[in-house]
Each structure stands twice: as structure tokens, then as C-alpha cells.
mmCIF file of C-alpha atoms in Angstrom:
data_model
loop_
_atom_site.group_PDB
_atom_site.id
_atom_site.type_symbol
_atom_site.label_atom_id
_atom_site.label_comp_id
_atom_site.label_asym_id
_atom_site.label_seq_id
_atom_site.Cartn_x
_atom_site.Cartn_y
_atom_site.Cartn_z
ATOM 1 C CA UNK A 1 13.579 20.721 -6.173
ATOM 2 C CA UNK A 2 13.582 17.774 -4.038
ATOM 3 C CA UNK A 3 11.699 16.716 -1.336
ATOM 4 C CA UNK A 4 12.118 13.524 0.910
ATOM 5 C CA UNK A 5 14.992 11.433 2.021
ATOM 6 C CA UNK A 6 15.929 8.103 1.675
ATOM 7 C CA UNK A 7 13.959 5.026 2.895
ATOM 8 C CA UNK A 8 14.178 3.971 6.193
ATOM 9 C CA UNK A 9 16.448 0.944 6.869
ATOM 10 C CA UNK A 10 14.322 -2.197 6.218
ATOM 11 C CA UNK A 11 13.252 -3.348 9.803
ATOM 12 C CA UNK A 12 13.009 -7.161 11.304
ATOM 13 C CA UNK A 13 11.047 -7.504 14.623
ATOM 14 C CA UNK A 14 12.319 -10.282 17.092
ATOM 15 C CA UNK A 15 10.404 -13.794 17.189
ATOM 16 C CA UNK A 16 9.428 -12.823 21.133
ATOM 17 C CA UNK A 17 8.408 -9.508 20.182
ATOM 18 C CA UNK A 18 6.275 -11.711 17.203
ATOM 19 C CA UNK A 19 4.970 -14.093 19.801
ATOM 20 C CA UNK A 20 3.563 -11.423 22.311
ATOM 21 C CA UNK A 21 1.814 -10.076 19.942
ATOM 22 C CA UNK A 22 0.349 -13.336 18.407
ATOM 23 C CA UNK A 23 -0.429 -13.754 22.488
ATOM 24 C CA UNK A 24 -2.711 -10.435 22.311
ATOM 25 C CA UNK A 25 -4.900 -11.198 19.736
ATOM 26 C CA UNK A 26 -4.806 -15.579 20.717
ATOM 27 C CA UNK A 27 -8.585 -15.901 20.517
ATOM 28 C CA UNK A 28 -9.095 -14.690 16.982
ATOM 29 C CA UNK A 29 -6.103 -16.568 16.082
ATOM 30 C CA UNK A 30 -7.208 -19.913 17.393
ATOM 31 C CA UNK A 31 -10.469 -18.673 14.309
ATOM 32 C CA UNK A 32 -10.293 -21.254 11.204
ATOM 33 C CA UNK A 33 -9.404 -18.139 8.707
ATOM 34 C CA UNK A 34 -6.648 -17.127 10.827
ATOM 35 C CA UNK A 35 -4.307 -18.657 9.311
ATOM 36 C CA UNK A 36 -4.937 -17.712 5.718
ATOM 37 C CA UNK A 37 -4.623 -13.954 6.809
ATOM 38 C CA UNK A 38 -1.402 -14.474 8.045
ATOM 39 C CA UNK A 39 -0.145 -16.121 4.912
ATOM 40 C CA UNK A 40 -1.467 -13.424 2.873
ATOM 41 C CA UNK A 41 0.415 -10.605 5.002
ATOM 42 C CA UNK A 42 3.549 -12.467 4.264
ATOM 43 C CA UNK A 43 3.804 -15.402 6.826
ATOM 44 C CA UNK A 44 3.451 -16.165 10.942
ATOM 45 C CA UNK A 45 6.810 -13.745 11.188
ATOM 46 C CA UNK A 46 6.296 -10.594 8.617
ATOM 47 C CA UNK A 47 2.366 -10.667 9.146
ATOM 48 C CA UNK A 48 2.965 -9.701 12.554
ATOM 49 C CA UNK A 49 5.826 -7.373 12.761
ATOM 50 C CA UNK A 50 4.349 -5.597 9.851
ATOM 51 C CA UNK A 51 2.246 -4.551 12.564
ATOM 52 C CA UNK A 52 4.255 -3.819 15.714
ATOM 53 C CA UNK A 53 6.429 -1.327 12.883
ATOM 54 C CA UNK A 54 3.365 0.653 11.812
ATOM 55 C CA UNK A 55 2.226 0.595 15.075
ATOM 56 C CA UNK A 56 6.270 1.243 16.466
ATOM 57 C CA UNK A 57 6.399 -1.794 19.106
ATOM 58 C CA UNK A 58 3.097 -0.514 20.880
ATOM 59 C CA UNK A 59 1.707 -3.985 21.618
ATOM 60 C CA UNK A 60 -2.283 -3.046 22.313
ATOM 61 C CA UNK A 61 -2.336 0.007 19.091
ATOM 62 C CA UNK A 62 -0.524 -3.025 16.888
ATOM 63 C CA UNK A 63 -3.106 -5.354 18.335
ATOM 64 C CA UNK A 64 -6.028 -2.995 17.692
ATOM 65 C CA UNK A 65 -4.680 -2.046 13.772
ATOM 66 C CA UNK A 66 -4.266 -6.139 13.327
ATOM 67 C CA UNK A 67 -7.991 -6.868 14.265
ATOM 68 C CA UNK A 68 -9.022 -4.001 12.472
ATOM 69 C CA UNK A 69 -7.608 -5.638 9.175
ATOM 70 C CA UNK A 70 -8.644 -9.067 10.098
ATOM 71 C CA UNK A 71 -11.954 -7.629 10.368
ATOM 72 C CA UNK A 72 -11.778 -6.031 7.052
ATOM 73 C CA UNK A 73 -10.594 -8.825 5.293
ATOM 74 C CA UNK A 74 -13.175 -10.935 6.879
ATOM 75 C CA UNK A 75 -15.983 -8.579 5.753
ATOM 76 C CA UNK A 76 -14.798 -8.309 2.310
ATOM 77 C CA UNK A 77 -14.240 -12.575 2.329
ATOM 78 C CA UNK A 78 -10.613 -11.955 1.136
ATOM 79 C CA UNK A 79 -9.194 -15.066 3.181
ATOM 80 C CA UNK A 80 -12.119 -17.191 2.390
ATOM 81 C CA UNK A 81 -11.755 -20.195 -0.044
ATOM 82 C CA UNK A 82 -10.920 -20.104 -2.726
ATOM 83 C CA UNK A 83 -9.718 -16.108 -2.901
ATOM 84 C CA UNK A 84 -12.781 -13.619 -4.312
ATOM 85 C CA UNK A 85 -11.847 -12.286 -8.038
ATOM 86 C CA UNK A 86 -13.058 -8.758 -8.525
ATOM 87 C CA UNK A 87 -15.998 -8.407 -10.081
ATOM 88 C CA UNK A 88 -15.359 -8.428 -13.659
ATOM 89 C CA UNK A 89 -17.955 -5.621 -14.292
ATOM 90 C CA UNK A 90 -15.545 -3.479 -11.722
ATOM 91 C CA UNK A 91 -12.716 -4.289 -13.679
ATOM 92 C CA UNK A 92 -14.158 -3.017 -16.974
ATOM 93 C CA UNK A 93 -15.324 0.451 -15.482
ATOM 94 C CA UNK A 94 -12.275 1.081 -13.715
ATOM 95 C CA UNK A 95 -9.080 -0.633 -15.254
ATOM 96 C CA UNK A 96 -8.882 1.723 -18.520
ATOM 97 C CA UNK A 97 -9.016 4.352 -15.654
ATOM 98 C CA UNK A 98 -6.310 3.605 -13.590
ATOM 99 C CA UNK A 99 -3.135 4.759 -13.922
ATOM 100 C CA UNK A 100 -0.767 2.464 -12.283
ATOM 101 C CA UNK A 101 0.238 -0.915 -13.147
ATOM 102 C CA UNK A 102 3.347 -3.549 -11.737
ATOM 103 C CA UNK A 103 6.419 -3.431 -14.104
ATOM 104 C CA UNK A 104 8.840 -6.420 -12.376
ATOM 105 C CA UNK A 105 11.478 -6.371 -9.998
ATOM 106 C CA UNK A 106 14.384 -4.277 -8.083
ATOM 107 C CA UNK A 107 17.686 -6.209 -8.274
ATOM 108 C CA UNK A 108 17.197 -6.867 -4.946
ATOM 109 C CA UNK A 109 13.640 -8.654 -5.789
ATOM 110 C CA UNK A 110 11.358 -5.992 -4.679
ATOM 111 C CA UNK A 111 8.000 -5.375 -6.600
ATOM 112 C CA UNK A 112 7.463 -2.200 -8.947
ATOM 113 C CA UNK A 113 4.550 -0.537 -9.772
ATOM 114 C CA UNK A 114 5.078 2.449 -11.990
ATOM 115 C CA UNK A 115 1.987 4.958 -12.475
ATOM 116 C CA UNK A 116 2.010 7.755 -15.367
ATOM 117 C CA UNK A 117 -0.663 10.445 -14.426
ATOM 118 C CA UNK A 118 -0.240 12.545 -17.616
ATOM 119 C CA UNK A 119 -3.119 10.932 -19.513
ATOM 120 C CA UNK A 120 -5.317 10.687 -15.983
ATOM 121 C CA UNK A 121 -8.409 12.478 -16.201
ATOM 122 C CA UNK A 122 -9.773 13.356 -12.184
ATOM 123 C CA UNK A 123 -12.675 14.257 -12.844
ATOM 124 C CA UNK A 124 -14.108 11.105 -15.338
ATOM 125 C CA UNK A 125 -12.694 8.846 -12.987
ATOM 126 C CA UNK A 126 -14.734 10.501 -10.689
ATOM 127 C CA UNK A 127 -18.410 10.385 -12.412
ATOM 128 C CA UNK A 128 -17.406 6.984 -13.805
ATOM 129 C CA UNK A 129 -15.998 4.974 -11.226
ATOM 130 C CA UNK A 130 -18.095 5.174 -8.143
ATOM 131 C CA UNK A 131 -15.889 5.199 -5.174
ATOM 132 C CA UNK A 132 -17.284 1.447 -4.170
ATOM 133 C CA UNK A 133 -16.096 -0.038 -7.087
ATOM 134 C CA UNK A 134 -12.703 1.975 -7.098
ATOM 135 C CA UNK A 135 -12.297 0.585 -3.234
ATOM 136 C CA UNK A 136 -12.963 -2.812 -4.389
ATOM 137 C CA UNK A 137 -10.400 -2.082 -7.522
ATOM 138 C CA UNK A 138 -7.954 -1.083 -5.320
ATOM 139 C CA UNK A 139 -8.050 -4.023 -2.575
ATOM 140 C CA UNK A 140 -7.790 -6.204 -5.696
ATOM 141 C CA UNK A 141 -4.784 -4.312 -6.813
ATOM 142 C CA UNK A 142 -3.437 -4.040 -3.371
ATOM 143 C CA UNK A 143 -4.010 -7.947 -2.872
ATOM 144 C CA UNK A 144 -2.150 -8.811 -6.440
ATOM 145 C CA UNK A 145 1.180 -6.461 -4.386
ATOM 146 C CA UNK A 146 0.946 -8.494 -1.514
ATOM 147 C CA UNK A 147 1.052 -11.672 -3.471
ATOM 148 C CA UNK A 148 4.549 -10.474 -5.499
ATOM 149 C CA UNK A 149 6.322 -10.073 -2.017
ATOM 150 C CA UNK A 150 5.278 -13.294 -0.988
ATOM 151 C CA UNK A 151 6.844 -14.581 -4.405
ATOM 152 C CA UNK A 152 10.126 -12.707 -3.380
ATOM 153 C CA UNK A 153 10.225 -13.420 -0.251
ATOM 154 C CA UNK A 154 11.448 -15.337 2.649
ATOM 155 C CA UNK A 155 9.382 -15.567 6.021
ATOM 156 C CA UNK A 156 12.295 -16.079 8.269
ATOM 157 C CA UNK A 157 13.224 -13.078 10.141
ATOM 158 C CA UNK A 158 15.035 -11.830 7.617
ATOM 159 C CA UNK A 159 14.302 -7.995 6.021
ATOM 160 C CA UNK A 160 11.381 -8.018 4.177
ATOM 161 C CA UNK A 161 11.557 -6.100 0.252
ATOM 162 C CA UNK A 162 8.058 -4.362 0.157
ATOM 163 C CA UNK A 163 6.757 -2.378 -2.819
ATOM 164 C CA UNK A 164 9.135 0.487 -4.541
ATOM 165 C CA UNK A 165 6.730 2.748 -6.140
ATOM 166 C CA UNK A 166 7.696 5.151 -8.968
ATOM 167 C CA UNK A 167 4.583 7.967 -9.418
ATOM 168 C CA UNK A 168 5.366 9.793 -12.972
ATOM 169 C CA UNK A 169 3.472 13.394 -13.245
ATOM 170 C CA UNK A 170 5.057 14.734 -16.466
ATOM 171 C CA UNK A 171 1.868 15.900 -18.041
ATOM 172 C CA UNK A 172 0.013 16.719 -14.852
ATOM 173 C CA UNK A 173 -1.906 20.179 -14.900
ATOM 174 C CA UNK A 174 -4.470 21.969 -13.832
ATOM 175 C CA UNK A 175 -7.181 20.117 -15.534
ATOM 176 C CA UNK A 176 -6.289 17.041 -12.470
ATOM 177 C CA UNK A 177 -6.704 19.088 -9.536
ATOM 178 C CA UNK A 178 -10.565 18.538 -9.141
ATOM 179 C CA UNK A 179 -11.272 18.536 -5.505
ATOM 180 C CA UNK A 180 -14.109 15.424 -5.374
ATOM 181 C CA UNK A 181 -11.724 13.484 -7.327
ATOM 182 C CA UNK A 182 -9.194 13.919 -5.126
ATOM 183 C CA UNK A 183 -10.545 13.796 -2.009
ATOM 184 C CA UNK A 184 -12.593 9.912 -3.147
ATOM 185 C CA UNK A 185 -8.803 9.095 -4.325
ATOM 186 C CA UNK A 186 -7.487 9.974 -0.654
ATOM 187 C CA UNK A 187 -10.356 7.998 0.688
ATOM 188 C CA UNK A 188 -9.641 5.047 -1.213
ATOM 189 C CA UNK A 189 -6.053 4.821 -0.971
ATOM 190 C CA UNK A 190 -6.458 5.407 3.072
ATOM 191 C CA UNK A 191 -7.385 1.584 2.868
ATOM 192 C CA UNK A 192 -3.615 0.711 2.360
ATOM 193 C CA UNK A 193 -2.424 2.375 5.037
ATOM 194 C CA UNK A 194 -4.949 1.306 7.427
ATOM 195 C CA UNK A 195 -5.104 -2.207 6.158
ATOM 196 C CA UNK A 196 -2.146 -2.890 4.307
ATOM 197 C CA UNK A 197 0.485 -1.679 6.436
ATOM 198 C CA UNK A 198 4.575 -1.573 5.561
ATOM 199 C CA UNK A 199 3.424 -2.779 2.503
ATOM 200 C CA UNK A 200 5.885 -0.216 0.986
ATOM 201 C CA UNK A 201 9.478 0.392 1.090
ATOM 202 C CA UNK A 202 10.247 3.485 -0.823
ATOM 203 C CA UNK A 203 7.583 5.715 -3.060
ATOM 204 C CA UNK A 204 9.206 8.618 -5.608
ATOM 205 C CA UNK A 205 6.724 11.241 -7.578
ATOM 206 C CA UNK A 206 8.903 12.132 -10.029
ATOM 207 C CA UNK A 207 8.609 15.374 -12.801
ATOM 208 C CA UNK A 208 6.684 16.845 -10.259
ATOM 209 C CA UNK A 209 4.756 20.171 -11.266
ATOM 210 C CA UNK A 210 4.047 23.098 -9.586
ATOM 211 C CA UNK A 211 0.241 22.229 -9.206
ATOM 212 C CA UNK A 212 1.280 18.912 -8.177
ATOM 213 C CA UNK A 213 1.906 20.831 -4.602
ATOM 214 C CA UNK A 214 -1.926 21.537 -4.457
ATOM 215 C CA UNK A 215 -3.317 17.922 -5.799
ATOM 216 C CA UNK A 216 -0.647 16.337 -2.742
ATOM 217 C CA UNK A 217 -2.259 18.769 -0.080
ATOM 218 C CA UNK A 218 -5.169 16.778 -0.242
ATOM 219 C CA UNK A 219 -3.739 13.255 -1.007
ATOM 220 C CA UNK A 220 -1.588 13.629 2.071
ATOM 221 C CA UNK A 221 -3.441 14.380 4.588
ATOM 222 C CA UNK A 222 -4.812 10.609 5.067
ATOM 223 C CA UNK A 223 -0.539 9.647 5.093
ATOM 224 C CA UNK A 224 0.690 8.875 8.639
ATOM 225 C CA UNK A 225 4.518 10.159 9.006
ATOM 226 C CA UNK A 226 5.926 6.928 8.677
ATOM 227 C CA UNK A 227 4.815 6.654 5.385
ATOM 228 C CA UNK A 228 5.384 10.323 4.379
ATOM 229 C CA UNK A 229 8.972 9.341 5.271
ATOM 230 C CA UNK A 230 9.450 7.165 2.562
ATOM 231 C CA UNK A 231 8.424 9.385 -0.009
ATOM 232 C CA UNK A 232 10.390 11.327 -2.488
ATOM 233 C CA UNK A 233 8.948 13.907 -4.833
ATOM 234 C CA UNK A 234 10.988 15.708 -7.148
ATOM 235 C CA UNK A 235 10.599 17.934 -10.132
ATOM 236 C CA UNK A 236 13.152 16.049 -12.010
ATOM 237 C CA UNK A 237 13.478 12.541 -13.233
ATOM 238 C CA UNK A 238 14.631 10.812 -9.530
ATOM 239 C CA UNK A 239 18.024 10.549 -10.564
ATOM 240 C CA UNK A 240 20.816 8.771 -8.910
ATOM 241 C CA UNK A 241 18.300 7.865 -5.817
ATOM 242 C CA UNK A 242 15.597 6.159 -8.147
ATOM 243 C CA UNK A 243 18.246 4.559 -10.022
ATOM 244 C CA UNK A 244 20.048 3.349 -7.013
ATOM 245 C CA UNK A 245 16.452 1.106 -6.385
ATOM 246 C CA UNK A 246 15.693 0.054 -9.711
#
């Protein structure tokens, strides 16, 4: 069984669509930080349209989601100088947990990160990890993605090669659908759709289970449909369509 279809064509916004909305939001831009943020989120062009696509050319709800994430980046001091490290006491509670981790390039230079869930255990994550250090895990990991596609890319109009993300459930059972879990994992990972946006280009769950169906019930419902329509899960190994990526 498959589910999905292919990624959507990689999209490039025009510099005067770029420009009206760096017009919208000209007071916090004129901010000393201001331009740090945009460097992080890929340069004056992709920073930007990344924005008008999630938002899909609405000028004042791209506006709105761009403050938003300045805001949250500000709060967190993520564009300050130099960058904040994560806590190294966050790292050790929380990095033996996690299940994902970045394993190179596409031949077309976009990032991996591969994720086995087998071995995952839900529910000692969960009394573990509280959820405010597996937010501030996950910015840190989420920062260290957006830093490979400014490696890889070119902030010049051109399409931009987000993230290809391969999730590997062979192994997952029963024992990793525990609801609290879940739900603080849907919470968390909300952040990088809110704040992080077109950060990926094409996400495949491959050796899907049968219980996966009731673990993605939950996950889901934070995903927005533009992201659900660059997902793939299947219960076999992604075949010709992963391959064709990687």
C-alpha cells in the first residue's frame, strides 16, 4: 500500500513579489537582528518566498507567519551573536533518545535526514525528556537543517533543494502508540511547520505498519495540507520513488 504522490515542483517567487513583502513587514526589518534572520532562512530572496509559498502569495497571512517566526527566534536569541548552542545537559537527556539523524546529500545537493523508529521507545522519551527540553532539541536540530541548505545552496532566485526526509518504521508496534508521547511529539514538531516553513521538499515513511495508521492520526493532525502533500508512506521499502531522490 501506498499513500502520497510525488513532491510538488520546487517553487521560485518573483523578486517584486519578494520586495512587497519585505515592504509589509519594513519596520522590523529596518531592527539590527533583521538581517541575521534572513540569512539563516536562506538569504534576502528564499527567506521571504519561503513565506509567501506556505502562506500561497497571501501578502498580510505571509506577513503575519514571518513576524511570528521573527518573534520566535528573537525570544529564543537564535539570531543573536554569536548563535546559542543547546544546552549540553539537553543534549545528554535527549540525543540517545532521538531517532533521527542527517546522513549527506541527494545528487542534486539536497540534505537527508534518515530516522529508524524500530528501537524508539514513546513512552521513555516521554517521562525522560520533558517536552521543554525536547522543543529546545528540536529547534537545535531544526537550526543544524537550515544551515545544510544554506551550504547547498544558491540565494538567487533559483529553486531552492530543502530537506528529503526518509522515516523508517520496520520494527514499529504497538508498544509506540502511547497517546502522551505522541501527542508532546505532535506538539513539538508543530514548531517546524509554524516556524520553519518549506523547509522540506519531499518526506517518505517507509515499511509502514498497520498500527503506524493509528500513531499518524495523531501526528497529523498539527500538518497543514501543503505539507501532507509531500508525504509518502508506504508499507514497502519506497522503491523506485525514494530511489529516484536519493
Amino acid at each position: 500500500i501506498t499513500i502520497g504522490m510525488s513532491a510538488p515542483p520546487m517553487q521560485t517567487r518573483t523578486p517584486e513579489q519578494v520586495e512587497r513583502l519585505r515592504a509589509a513587514v519594513r519596520e522590523e526589518a529596518e531592527a539590527g537582528d533583521f538581517d541575521r534572520f534572513v540569512a539563516a532562512l536562506g538569504g534576502h530572496h528564499r527567506c521571504f518566498e519561503r513565506f509567501l509559498i506556505a502562506r500561497n502569495d497571501n501578502l498580510e497571512k505571509a506577513a503575519a507567519m514571518l513576524l511570528a517566526t521573527l518573534a520566535f527566534r528573537r525570544e529564543l536569541s537564535l539570531d543573536a551573536e554569536p548563535r546559542p548552542a543547546c544546552d549540553p545537559a539537553i543534549l545528554e537527556r535527549v540525543q540517545p533518545l532521538w531517532p533521527g539523524s542527517y546522513a549527506g546529500f541527494t545528487p542534486d545537493n539536497s540534505p537527508i535526514l534518515y530516522f529508524a523508529y524500530g528501537s524508539l521507545d514513546v513512552r521513555g522519551f516521554y517521562e525522560v525528556a520533558p517536552e521543554a527540553d525536547l522543543r529546545a532539541f528540536y529547534v537545535a536540530f531544526m537550526e543544524r537543517s537550515l544551515s545544510l541548505q544554506n551550504e547547498t545552496n544558491s540565494d538567487d532566485g533559483t529553486p531552492w533543494r530543502g530537506m528529503v526526509e526518509v522515516h523508517n518504521l520496520r520494527g514499529v508496534g504497538f508498544s509506540h502508540i502511547y497517546v502522551p508521547g505522541l501527542r508532546m511529539l505532535a506538539r513539538v514538531l508543530k514548531i517546524g511547520q509554524d516556524h520553519y516553513p518549506e523547509n522540506m521538499r519531499k518526506t517518505f515513511f517507509i515499511n509502514a505498519p498497520m498500527v503506524f495508521s493509528a500513531a499518524w492520526a495523531i501526528v497529523s493532525t498539527v500538518l497543514d495540507e501543503r505539507t501532507l502533500a509531500k508525504i509518502t508512506i508506504t508499507s514497502g521499502d519506497g522503491g523506485d520513488d525514494l530511489r529516484d531522490y536519493v
